[in-house]
Structure formats: C-alpha cells, structure tokens
XYZ file of C-alpha atoms in Angstrom:
652
model
C -11.574 17.481 6.220
C -13.245 18.318 2.477
C -16.702 16.615 2.425
C -18.051 14.371 -0.589
C -21.370 14.117 -0.268
C -23.101 11.608 -2.337
C -25.524 12.581 -4.984
C -27.022 10.431 -6.929
C -24.240 9.564 -8.772
C -21.477 12.302 -8.089
C -19.970 13.199 -4.880
C -20.436 17.058 -4.173
C -18.593 19.737 -2.237
C -20.878 22.794 -0.714
C -19.872 26.512 0.520
C -16.299 26.564 1.545
C -14.927 22.708 0.472
C -16.382 24.115 -3.201
C -14.246 26.786 -3.011
C -11.611 25.474 -2.129
C -11.653 22.219 -4.324
C -12.737 23.711 -7.222
C -9.646 25.649 -7.662
C -7.037 22.600 -6.767
C -8.593 19.998 -8.495
C -9.370 22.436 -11.550
C -12.930 21.386 -11.678
C -15.764 24.410 -12.269
C -17.475 26.485 -9.553
C -20.783 26.316 -9.422
C -23.409 26.653 -7.093
C -27.153 25.741 -6.115
C -29.980 28.124 -5.230
C -28.709 30.670 -8.605
C -32.074 32.364 -7.773
C -30.939 33.210 -4.176
C -28.913 36.141 -3.312
C -26.835 33.996 -1.548
C -26.585 31.175 -3.747
C -24.507 28.016 -2.047
C -20.707 27.847 -3.771
C -21.175 24.001 -5.183
C -18.802 21.599 -7.645
C -19.076 17.615 -7.720
C -16.896 14.743 -9.170
C -18.705 11.641 -10.402
C -18.658 8.893 -8.013
C -16.430 6.116 -9.654
C -13.397 8.431 -10.251
C -13.623 9.473 -7.135
C -9.902 8.222 -6.267
C -7.986 10.270 -8.228
C -10.090 13.741 -6.968
C -9.168 12.624 -3.571
C -5.759 11.389 -4.324
C -4.700 15.448 -5.621
C -6.405 16.772 -2.675
C -4.637 14.252 -0.110
C -1.557 15.609 -2.511
C -2.100 19.231 -1.570
C -2.149 18.507 2.021
C -6.038 18.378 2.425
C -7.694 15.159 4.440
C -10.988 14.356 2.594
C -14.363 12.921 4.606
C -16.844 10.808 2.319
C -20.602 11.231 3.223
C -21.986 7.741 1.008
C -25.864 6.616 0.890
C -25.855 3.849 3.606
C -29.581 2.978 2.189
C -31.237 2.136 -1.169
C -32.605 5.228 -2.782
C -35.618 3.243 -4.388
C -36.633 1.918 -0.775
C -36.035 4.917 1.506
C -39.058 7.010 2.951
C -37.792 11.323 2.029
C -34.206 11.849 2.580
C -32.187 9.332 1.731
C -29.918 8.288 4.854
C -26.169 8.898 4.868
C -23.028 8.256 6.835
C -19.853 9.675 6.920
C -18.144 6.107 6.182
C -14.393 7.073 5.551
C -11.958 9.490 6.760
C -8.978 9.640 4.565
C -5.666 10.716 6.215
C -2.095 10.757 4.386
C -1.134 8.319 7.522
C -4.212 5.998 7.100
C -4.324 5.094 3.692
C -5.068 1.458 2.544
C -5.637 2.247 -1.183
C -3.666 0.469 -3.419
C -4.205 3.686 -5.476
C -2.414 6.045 -3.403
C 0.184 4.025 -2.275
C 3.747 4.046 -3.343
C 5.095 0.183 -4.431
C 8.430 0.415 -3.282
C 7.951 2.919 0.062
C 6.329 2.722 3.260
C 3.626 4.615 4.627
C 3.823 5.085 7.761
C 1.452 7.278 10.523
C 4.096 8.113 13.327
C 3.321 9.162 16.987
C 5.809 11.438 18.789
C 5.143 11.620 22.891
C 6.823 13.946 24.845
C 7.874 13.154 28.949
C 6.695 16.021 29.792
C 3.266 15.323 29.118
C 3.658 11.880 30.828
C 5.312 10.647 33.462
C 8.819 11.144 34.074
C 11.172 8.674 33.567
C 13.371 5.680 35.630
C 16.309 8.115 35.444
C 14.796 11.308 34.962
C 16.024 12.126 31.679
C 13.931 14.129 28.894
C 12.627 11.398 26.876
C 10.773 10.955 23.487
C 8.375 8.612 22.400
C 8.149 7.406 18.555
C 6.033 5.005 17.517
C 4.997 4.192 13.687
C 2.452 2.197 11.983
C 2.057 1.047 8.958
C -1.436 -0.743 8.110
C -0.858 -1.423 4.572
C 1.634 -3.755 5.677
C 1.112 -4.409 9.683
C 4.436 -2.897 10.377
C 3.835 -1.806 14.275
C 7.458 -0.811 16.173
C 8.221 2.289 18.672
C 10.932 3.800 20.094
C 12.586 6.002 22.294
C 15.131 8.624 22.949
C 16.587 9.692 25.733
C 18.970 12.827 27.272
C 20.576 15.815 25.508
C 20.837 14.581 22.185
C 17.280 13.004 22.150
C 15.701 15.957 19.650
C 18.674 15.200 17.577
C 18.068 11.711 17.083
C 14.340 12.136 16.491
C 14.624 14.280 13.817
C 16.902 12.213 12.281
C 15.219 9.029 12.386
C 12.659 10.719 10.912
C 14.657 11.422 8.296
C 14.374 7.663 7.634
C 11.521 7.433 7.827
C 9.255 9.315 6.072
C 6.164 9.062 7.358
C 3.354 10.632 5.973
C 1.231 11.642 8.798
C 2.898 13.160 12.321
C 1.346 12.990 15.559
C 1.985 14.924 18.736
C 0.160 16.005 21.643
C -1.255 19.950 21.499
C 0.122 21.062 24.585
C 3.999 20.185 24.686
C 6.759 23.517 23.984
C 8.699 20.960 22.527
C 6.794 19.643 19.425
C 7.167 23.366 19.004
C 10.484 23.516 18.948
C 11.287 20.362 17.010
C 8.891 19.392 14.896
C 7.893 22.683 12.870
C 10.837 22.583 11.031
C 9.836 19.400 9.588
C 8.918 19.186 5.450
C 7.046 16.395 4.063
C 4.729 14.949 6.779
C 1.058 16.149 8.278
C 1.318 17.585 11.537
C -1.063 16.280 13.319
C -1.813 18.047 17.177
C -3.946 15.851 19.582
C -4.990 16.024 22.650
C -2.494 15.279 26.052
C -4.937 12.339 26.899
C -4.715 10.471 23.495
C -0.523 9.698 24.999
C -1.542 8.844 28.219
C 0.384 5.571 29.577
C -2.373 3.837 31.325
C -4.869 4.197 28.974
C -1.947 3.327 25.868
C -0.735 0.099 27.869
C -4.692 -0.892 28.089
C -5.601 0.025 24.218
C -2.502 -1.602 22.760
C -2.965 -4.921 25.340
C -6.140 -5.131 24.110
C -5.406 -5.091 20.564
C -2.803 -7.734 21.382
C -5.102 -9.719 24.058
C -1.980 -10.292 26.446
C -2.244 -9.388 29.828
C 1.231 -7.944 30.316
C 3.281 -5.667 27.523
C 6.664 -7.484 28.693
C 6.710 -10.360 25.821
C 6.732 -7.377 23.361
C 10.659 -6.512 25.149
C 9.269 -3.455 25.978
C 12.425 -3.301 29.338
C 10.762 0.127 31.003
C 9.593 2.373 27.544
C 6.599 4.929 28.807
C 7.211 7.515 25.922
C 7.139 5.348 23.899
C 3.841 3.240 24.845
C 1.936 6.567 25.111
C 3.285 7.181 21.418
C 2.186 3.883 20.156
C -1.446 3.893 21.933
C -2.145 7.158 20.287
C -1.699 5.749 16.714
C -3.684 2.747 16.997
C -6.189 5.279 18.665
C -5.800 7.810 15.938
C -6.179 4.923 13.483
C -9.752 3.251 14.938
C -11.242 7.353 15.437
C -10.716 8.343 11.767
C -11.526 4.573 10.231
C -14.376 3.291 12.520
C -15.197 0.395 10.439
C -11.788 -0.996 9.360
C -10.334 -4.000 11.146
C -6.454 -4.436 12.477
C -6.645 -7.982 13.080
C -3.763 -7.971 10.952
C -1.295 -6.332 13.664
C -0.210 -9.127 15.908
C 2.740 -7.530 17.368
C 4.409 -4.635 18.770
C 8.134 -4.544 17.813
C 10.967 -1.689 20.104
C 13.579 -0.880 17.864
C 16.400 -0.274 20.125
C 19.569 2.576 18.906
C 21.805 0.016 19.686
C 20.230 -2.121 17.257
C 21.751 0.460 13.571
C 24.011 2.449 12.902
C 22.829 5.987 13.453
C 22.280 8.366 10.121
C 21.642 11.301 10.744
C 19.245 13.324 8.586
C 22.343 15.616 6.826
C 24.249 12.233 6.217
C 21.406 11.268 4.377
C 20.719 13.882 2.406
C 23.872 15.025 1.198
C 24.949 11.166 0.424
C 21.628 10.914 -1.499
C 20.521 7.301 -0.495
C 17.200 7.906 -0.781
C 16.358 10.957 -2.567
C 18.455 13.103 -4.943
C 19.411 16.743 -3.520
C 17.451 18.981 -5.894
C 14.281 16.839 -4.817
C 12.389 19.724 -4.141
C 13.615 21.888 -6.593
C 13.110 19.167 -9.336
C 9.522 17.919 -8.770
C 10.139 14.894 -7.116
C 13.652 14.522 -8.012
C 13.073 10.878 -9.557
C 14.641 10.901 -12.676
C 18.642 12.058 -11.001
C 19.891 8.497 -9.834
C 20.306 8.050 -6.592
C 21.980 4.945 -4.526
C 18.610 3.431 -3.968
C 17.818 3.931 -7.206
C 21.486 2.634 -8.710
C 21.552 -0.833 -6.434
C 17.815 -1.745 -6.641
C 17.540 -4.754 -8.680
C 14.734 -6.543 -6.922
C 12.029 -7.950 -8.169
C 9.139 -7.211 -6.054
C 7.749 -4.064 -4.553
C 8.250 -5.806 -1.182
C 11.444 -5.972 -1.310
C 12.316 -2.576 -2.746
C 10.623 -1.589 1.534
C 13.468 -3.803 2.621
C 16.000 -2.244 0.895
C 14.953 0.607 1.291
C 15.423 -0.168 5.127
C 18.818 -1.736 4.924
C 20.302 1.530 3.016
C 19.409 3.999 5.941
C 19.601 1.214 8.672
C 23.394 -0.290 8.203
C 24.043 -3.180 10.864
C 26.320 -2.671 13.756
C 26.516 -6.833 14.459
C 29.464 -8.486 12.219
C 27.689 -11.577 12.894
C 24.496 -10.380 11.229
C 26.798 -8.875 8.128
C 28.556 -11.758 7.342
C 25.438 -13.545 7.500
C 24.080 -11.266 4.781
C 27.353 -11.595 2.891
C 28.399 -14.785 2.948
C 23.910 -15.419 1.411
C 25.000 -12.926 -1.232
C 28.324 -14.299 -2.415
C 26.552 -17.855 -3.043
C 23.560 -16.399 -5.058
C 26.588 -14.413 -6.816
C 28.587 -17.758 -7.372
C 25.296 -19.960 -8.262
C 24.248 -18.258 -11.421
C 21.947 -20.927 -12.755
C 19.656 -20.627 -9.514
C 19.572 -16.406 -9.604
C 18.543 -16.576 -11.990
C 15.849 -18.845 -11.736
C 14.899 -17.814 -8.186
C 14.629 -14.215 -9.655
C 12.388 -14.769 -12.721
C 10.299 -16.863 -9.881
C 9.941 -13.459 -7.734
C 8.564 -11.891 -10.327
C 5.252 -13.594 -10.590
C 4.840 -12.928 -6.931
C 3.323 -9.787 -6.178
C 2.804 -7.580 -3.064
C 1.660 -10.568 -0.878
C 2.203 -7.539 2.309
C -0.068 -5.277 1.614
C -2.700 -8.022 -0.200
C -3.091 -9.998 2.740
C -3.611 -6.793 4.953
C -6.097 -5.716 2.783
C -7.855 -8.872 3.272
C -7.968 -8.140 7.076
C -8.998 -5.101 6.531
C -12.129 -6.193 4.738
C -11.061 -4.301 1.645
C -9.284 -7.298 -1.392
C -11.691 -7.322 -3.922
C -11.763 -10.144 -6.067
C -9.162 -9.197 -8.583
C -6.754 -9.103 -5.287
C -7.821 -12.184 -4.277
C -6.178 -13.133 -7.930
C -3.415 -11.811 -7.401
C -3.293 -13.552 -3.967
C -3.839 -16.706 -5.497
C -1.110 -16.056 -8.144
C 1.950 -15.116 -5.704
C 1.271 -18.466 -3.025
C 0.864 -20.165 -6.431
C 5.192 -19.291 -7.108
C 6.111 -20.545 -3.414
C 6.781 -24.331 -4.165
C 8.722 -23.055 -6.965
C 10.648 -20.824 -4.878
C 11.329 -23.057 -1.757
C 13.029 -25.708 -4.643
C 15.725 -22.254 -6.016
C 16.763 -22.708 -2.423
C 17.543 -26.485 -2.239
C 21.365 -26.450 -3.162
C 22.372 -23.278 -0.869
C 24.035 -23.727 2.528
C 24.060 -19.918 3.575
C 22.631 -19.817 6.874
C 19.642 -16.746 5.865
C 19.308 -19.276 2.760
C 19.437 -22.420 4.417
C 16.972 -20.604 7.675
C 14.253 -19.270 4.715
C 14.124 -22.982 3.263
C 13.523 -24.769 6.349
C 10.657 -22.276 8.094
C 9.113 -22.430 4.334
C 5.160 -22.378 4.387
C 4.017 -22.848 0.688
C 0.465 -21.705 2.432
C -1.090 -24.737 -0.334
C -4.306 -24.284 1.465
C -4.855 -20.306 1.091
C -4.492 -20.893 -3.183
C -6.809 -23.737 -3.078
C -9.419 -21.659 -0.793
C -9.430 -19.044 -3.762
C -9.074 -21.398 -6.425
C -12.248 -23.458 -5.746
C -14.677 -20.441 -4.978
C -13.504 -17.633 -7.455
C -13.964 -17.196 -11.080
C -10.656 -16.273 -13.459
C -12.060 -13.459 -15.178
C -13.850 -12.147 -12.203
C -14.748 -8.565 -12.028
C -12.763 -5.601 -9.760
C -15.562 -4.759 -7.804
C -18.122 -7.259 -6.119
C -21.196 -5.186 -7.220
C -20.590 -6.240 -10.469
C -21.528 -9.886 -9.661
C -19.921 -13.319 -11.954
C -17.294 -13.889 -8.935
C -18.074 -17.051 -8.103
C -16.653 -20.332 -9.530
C -19.540 -22.999 -11.027
C -19.977 -25.710 -8.584
C -18.588 -24.507 -6.274
C -22.518 -23.627 -4.557
C -25.428 -24.995 -5.341
C -28.040 -21.730 -4.616
C -25.204 -19.950 -7.176
C -25.272 -22.165 -9.831
C -29.221 -22.569 -9.457
C -29.861 -18.723 -9.466
C -27.521 -18.545 -12.443
C -29.362 -20.674 -14.570
C -32.453 -19.322 -13.816
C -30.803 -15.639 -14.628
C -29.641 -17.259 -17.824
C -32.834 -18.939 -19.089
C -34.787 -16.008 -18.463
C -32.621 -13.777 -20.623
C -33.086 -16.392 -23.326
C -36.929 -16.790 -22.624
C -36.513 -12.613 -23.022
C -35.027 -12.957 -26.161
C -37.055 -15.417 -27.865
C -39.530 -13.207 -26.947
C -38.887 -10.425 -29.266
C -38.974 -13.520 -32.085
C -42.698 -14.224 -31.057
C -44.036 -10.695 -30.786
C -42.440 -10.607 -33.999
C -44.313 -12.530 -35.699
C -47.843 -11.356 -33.502
C -47.408 -8.035 -34.295
C -46.290 -8.533 -37.789
C -43.612 -5.512 -37.243
C -40.055 -6.230 -38.316
C -38.278 -3.836 -36.838
C -39.928 -4.355 -33.200
C -37.152 -4.883 -30.542
C -36.837 -6.023 -26.769
C -34.446 -3.976 -25.158
C -33.650 -3.196 -21.502
C -31.507 -0.392 -19.836
C -30.602 0.294 -15.544
C -33.933 3.119 -15.280
C -36.637 1.352 -16.766
C -35.921 -2.344 -16.974
C -36.663 -4.137 -19.935
C -38.961 -3.004 -22.975
C -40.728 -3.406 -26.195
C -39.951 -0.694 -28.883
C -41.676 0.418 -31.710
C -41.587 3.418 -33.983
C -44.499 5.643 -34.191
C -44.889 4.463 -38.257
C -45.870 1.257 -36.860
C -48.128 2.449 -33.639
C -51.190 1.453 -35.739
C -50.674 -2.131 -35.219
C -49.251 -2.921 -31.487
C -51.943 -5.119 -29.692
C -54.442 -3.962 -27.074
C -51.963 -6.281 -24.291
C -49.354 -3.276 -24.913
C -48.528 -1.270 -21.997
C -47.643 2.014 -22.879
C -43.870 3.365 -20.551
C -42.398 6.246 -22.325
C -42.595 7.891 -25.099
C -39.347 8.589 -27.310
C -39.171 11.581 -30.062
C -39.407 8.746 -32.271
C -40.890 5.950 -30.900
C -43.163 4.067 -28.278
C -41.915 2.049 -25.312
C -43.474 -0.720 -24.183
C -44.061 -3.853 -21.383
C -46.689 -6.780 -21.275
C -47.746 -8.637 -19.082
C -45.413 -11.576 -20.141
C -42.531 -9.563 -20.358
C -43.559 -8.372 -16.551
C -43.381 -11.213 -15.291
C -39.961 -12.865 -17.321
C -39.058 -9.132 -16.261
C -39.468 -10.223 -12.842
C -38.280 -13.603 -12.996
C -34.925 -12.800 -14.222
C -33.644 -9.154 -12.047
C -35.431 -11.723 -8.823
C -32.867 -13.895 -9.712
C -29.917 -11.832 -10.299
C -30.706 -9.740 -7.086
C -30.509 -12.864 -5.241
C -27.181 -13.999 -6.748
C -25.115 -11.229 -6.122
C -26.284 -10.892 -2.341
C -25.656 -14.818 -2.069
C -22.235 -14.377 -4.163
C -20.850 -11.090 -2.228
C -21.993 -13.488 1.108
C -19.385 -15.712 -0.587
C -16.796 -14.112 -1.281
C -16.866 -12.189 2.485
C -17.286 -15.914 4.477
C -13.884 -16.694 1.981
C -12.306 -13.121 2.672
C -13.065 -14.180 6.717
C -11.588 -17.734 6.183
C -8.486 -16.075 4.267
C -8.236 -13.514 7.113
C -7.319 -16.102 9.472
C -4.190 -17.174 7.130
C -2.755 -13.480 7.322
C 0.101 -14.468 10.146
C 1.740 -17.003 8.226
C 0.937 -14.881 4.598
C 3.030 -11.958 6.591
C 5.805 -14.419 7.598
C 5.975 -15.792 3.889
C 6.008 -12.088 2.908
C 8.914 -11.013 5.351
C 10.440 -14.178 3.366
C 10.352 -13.192 -0.352
C 11.098 -10.004 0.399
C 14.606 -11.262 2.357
C 15.453 -13.586 -0.716
C 14.473 -10.631 -3.169
C 16.613 -8.422 -1.244
C 19.376 -10.542 -1.734
C 19.463 -12.361 -4.396
C 19.150 -8.284 -6.306
C 22.493 -7.328 -4.358
C 24.177 -10.245 -5.757
C 22.545 -9.237 -9.380
C 24.254 -5.958 -8.920
C 27.554 -7.581 -7.280
C 28.070 -9.812 -10.488
C 26.814 -6.721 -13.434
C 29.523 -3.730 -11.595
C 32.170 -6.044 -10.859
C 31.604 -5.772 -6.733
C 33.588 -7.628 -3.907
C 32.621 -9.559 -1.036
C 34.010 -6.829 1.729
C 36.072 -8.515 5.536
C 33.880 -6.514 8.038
C 35.369 -6.574 11.457
C 35.839 -5.216 14.907
C 39.307 -3.088 13.961
C 39.880 0.126 13.375
C 41.147 0.511 10.076
C 39.929 1.278 6.784
C 41.462 -0.358 3.554
C 40.605 -0.006 0.339
C 41.702 -1.068 -2.614
C 40.967 0.597 -5.965
C 37.915 2.064 -4.623
C 35.140 3.487 -6.877
C 32.045 5.111 -6.403
C 28.830 3.523 -6.598
C 26.482 5.823 -8.131
C 29.105 8.224 -10.857
C 30.727 5.453 -12.225
C 27.046 4.419 -13.957
C 26.330 7.809 -15.011
C 27.918 7.617 -18.033
C 28.833 4.714 -20.278
C 31.237 6.596 -22.558
C 33.993 7.387 -19.111
C 35.729 4.886 -17.076
C 35.550 5.531 -13.317
C 39.041 6.562 -12.155
C 39.378 4.173 -9.270
C 41.315 4.837 -5.489
C 42.780 3.583 -2.597
C 42.162 4.097 0.924
C 43.951 3.415 3.723
C 42.935 4.712 7.500
C 43.594 3.733 10.700
C 43.325 4.997 14.270
C 47.198 4.669 14.693
C 49.802 6.164 11.916
C 46.927 7.017 9.562
C 43.746 8.560 11.594
C 44.022 11.803 9.191
C 44.122 12.486 5.045
C 44.161 16.035 3.878
C 42.935 15.593 0.632
C 43.946 18.590 -2.000
C 43.348 19.544 -5.718
C 41.540 21.799 -7.937
C 38.130 22.442 -8.061
C 36.150 19.676 -9.806
C 39.105 17.262 -9.726
C 36.721 14.958 -7.630
C 37.438 15.035 -3.884
C 33.676 15.356 -2.557
C 33.353 12.517 -5.165
C 36.000 10.371 -3.011
C 35.041 11.232 0.741
C 31.411 10.050 -0.815
C 32.626 7.186 -1.873
C 34.777 5.895 1.362
C 31.290 6.710 3.206
C 29.427 4.432 0.666
C 31.261 1.506 0.719
C 31.337 1.767 4.167
C 27.612 1.511 4.950
C 26.923 -0.596 1.768
C 29.858 -3.120 3.597
C 27.797 -3.118 6.817
C 24.105 -3.007 5.489
C 25.765 -6.935 4.132
C 26.310 -6.000 0.619
C 29.718 -6.492 -2.374
C 31.349 -3.267 -2.385
C 32.303 -1.682 -5.736
C 36.349 -2.144 -5.058
C 39.444 -5.306 -5.757
C 39.751 -5.485 -2.031
C 38.034 -3.686 1.307
C 38.517 -4.293 5.061
C 36.187 -2.159 7.047
C 36.496 -2.156 10.513
C 33.183 -1.966 12.020
C 31.489 2.174 12.730
C 29.495 3.322 14.580
C-alpha cells in the first residue's frame, strides 16, 4: 500500500511511495536531507484534502494506508505516537465520497473445491460470496459441473465487484480470473477459505449455533468464500463494526434468468459497448440509463439488479406487473409518491455508516429528513390493492422514534465534523448548556476587555485578538510602545506591532478555553451515545430502505410506461413469443425527429421456431434482434414493454 504518514497539517509519502504518488497525483516530488548524498524522496498533500488524493490513488489501482497521530502533539513526550488506522482498498470503502450512488460496491471472494473439502457429488465446485459493506448486503452462491467457470464469469460480469479475493495456490484462479478486467484481484492464503474456520467466523458474526437457518443446503465453497470476505474486511478495517450485517443470504441459479456476459455487453444493459474506449461511456445511452426514472439511490441500485437478474417465476413477475399497472393508472397518487420520494436520501448507506461508527452530524440530519418522509409515503399507499404495494403498506414502519432521537439532540445547523463542535441542541443536556454559557460569557468578557484597555492606556488602536497558535493576545503598534503599562507581558514581536498578555487576559483565556475544551468533549460523548442508540435501530432502517427502494422502482417503471406508451405484457408458461408493433426501448428515444417503425414478432415451438431475417446493410436487422430480446427481458423483470400487445412465454 501507499503509506500516507501524518506530519503536522500534511500527509507525507517517502521513498518509492513518493515517486509513485507524485506521478499519479501530479504533485511535486521533493526530498528530505537535501544535503545528504542520498536524499529521501518526499511528497505530501494537505490533510484536509486527503480524500480527493486517496480517490485518485484508488482509481489508479493502488491501496492506501493511513498513518495518523494518535496522541495530542502538545502532550507528547518526544515523538508523537502514530498508528495505521485505516487501509483503503477498492472493495472495503465506506466513505460516501468514494461510492457511486446508483451502484452496489461489492467486495467478492471466490473459493474453489480443489482448495477445500470435495463436494458431496464429487463435481468441481466454485463458491462466490459478495459483501457491500456500505449497505449491509451479504450473500453467497455456488456453481457446479463443467460450466461452473463460465457461470462464475457471467455472474461477475453482472456484479462488477470492485475487489475480488481468491486463493493464491489454485490453478483454477489462474485459468479464469486472470481474464477479468475491472476488479482488483487479491490473492489470499488458502487457509482463509477453510470451511471449518469460515463456518465458525460466520456463526460468531451472526450469533447463531448453526448456519442452517440461512438456507445453505449443503454449500461448502460458498461458505468458504463468505468466510474469506468477512476475514479480509476485519483485517483491513480493524476498528470498523459489522453489526449491521444481520443475515447471510443464499442465491440459487434457479432464482433468475441466466444472462451471460456477452448478452449483458451486446444488449448494452448497464454499460455501452464502447465504454472502455470512451472513458466510462456515461454519455452513451444504455437500457438502464434510458429506463431509470428512480428518485433515490436505493431505487437505482435495485433497478440495476432487476435488469441483470430477470425473474423465472410467473407469479413473482405478475406481482410486479400488477403493481406497475396500478401505479400507472393512478396518476395523482403516483405523482405524489414520486414527489415525496425525492425527499428521501440513501437510508441504506446512512444507517450502515451509523453502525460503522463513522456517521457525522450532517448524516444524522439527512437520516432524520429521510425518515420524516415515511409517514407521508405510507399515506400515498392507502388506495392501492396490488399485492406488493399492499404488503409494503401492512409492514410499514414510520421509524418515528429514530426521527425524534435525532430531532431532540442534534442542532439543525450542525457542522460536518465532530471536531468543530456546536452539535448538540440547547435544552438537550444541562451540562452542555452550562459550558456553552460559560464560553459565550467568557468571550463577551474578553471583548469588553478591549474597550477597558483602550481607556486605561489611551491607545485607540489597541486590539484584543485570537489565533490557534498563540491563543488570545493584545496587539499594539510600535508607534505606541512607550505607553504600554508595566503589567503587560511581551508574547510576540511582529514587523509593525507587538503582542502582549496580561494576568487578567490570561485568566479569562483559561476560563474560555477550558470551557470550550470541556464543551467539545461532552458534545462528542453525547453524539457518540446517540449514534450508539441509533445503531440498535439499524435493522428497522434497513428493512424500510428495501421497502422504499421497491416503491421507487415500481413507481419509476410506471412513470416510464405512461410516458412512452408501454403496455402490460402477458407472461405465461407457453412456448410462444407474440409481439405486436414492438419497438426498441433505447433506439426509439435517440432522436426526437424520427419515428421508430414498429415491428411484429411471432415465434413458437410448433410452426414458427426459426426466422430468417434479411435486408441490406443498416436496414435494422440487429436492432430488430435486440428489440425482441429486450422486450422479453423487460417483461420478465416485471415491467411494461414498448409494444401495442405482447405475450411472452417464460424464457430461461
């Protein structure tokens, strides 16, 4: 890792780290001991701007270790003690500045059966586990048989993990994972994937005697991968709590349609085809960018997951379609719901930061604002009868106590950082009120001292000032030095002035500074207590985050259907695909001046199993192929489709 070493107001890097960082960050490379024949290479960045530089290093594929001063320099005897307090790796980030709001941020691990106990069937098994620590999402799955490697690669294409752990002594890892582009590959000792150790680690995390309740059904490599993820996070983030991880989910291949990496890429579901050549390709339309009308980051992440994991269960599909249809028909309720959703911030990530112990005052205020919208959201659901909407209404939690806890304790104009003070509301704690009064009165006394000293000395330009280095002082220009009283004690000499201290000012300074130090410490203590109480409510907040995300996606799909004349498809278990006047959902929106010419499709397993599509270059053959595929996919994620009529037999 590149080591950022705290020296005063800077993080400094030395030796090879300095040479690497100076190029990646475009900052000057200098050196220590310039008179030495072999000076030490050095570069540095201001501590208050460190996040921006760390982000650049991470984007360049580097990990960053942060070495902080862990004692007060004023109290240190000799060198200030320092410790590595944080290791930034692409898959373990919890800082809002480093996370994309609309995308999950997965740390993944892959375990191979050749490094573990063999599977029950004797087949080759690959386990995969993924953790998004920013939201608490944690799940595992397994792939078996001859196609296990291909299935793994396709799943990784869907997930786009930021960091991928794998055993460092398996031939399998070399044969498939090295072809990956995107995630940082991190080799780990095979012992990290040990089934017994992983099981014990997971049981400890979830406070259970057995993993049977997590629907593991004979998984081995999946459990090994999940244990490796948990161990790696604890090693790299030793001070972070994982109390918001309450459950390990199991994903089964039968839960969703299998989309391979080529399909995801060629249909441009989430990334444009030229993304690698055109930077991120963000300016080019994709199916996701065209269809995403969500109002929250939580909804945007859920929609992306739906798009790459279409359903295979007819009842589940129709539950979504019925909800979208009812939201589409009830225009006023849909508009009101979407308007209120805009007041909801990322409850999932905010609540996770509370549990991790890194949420600041402004983030608690954002959480309060978000939960304050929950009662109004619930009221908008009253007239709906669709199963998903009715179920959301019945299980609703306004989290009013969470709102009230923050409302009573945190000032509306609280600063970003705990270090700045001014966090706790007046009237919340008597000790805070007393210390704040003492500090304010003391500053008033100091302000009145200026007028008193001007009158005593006859020096109208006399000033009482403060800075962080010297504290309070009296400043007098050198033209008036002959009029200085004998009780003035010289503190600092400037070019045109002298700075002094008096016994009275020293006493007032001690009173004010002492009150401010005590006030800051008490406010920080009370804030941390509040954060601890809120952490106990995080499971409820996470449940409501999932509910709000669901409503957001359904309302967004209904909005798109209403705007673009989409119709409700009939999804059944027949062996036919019938589309009347179908349209390509992306191409039809590329130009407002041109009208997309709709097309019919009739396919079945009896007389229309094969279509031979002909036409000159640029006639739209590939557009038609993709159009049919996208209409099928959209139907099976549970949304309306661009056509006048559609009947879709379930596609595997």
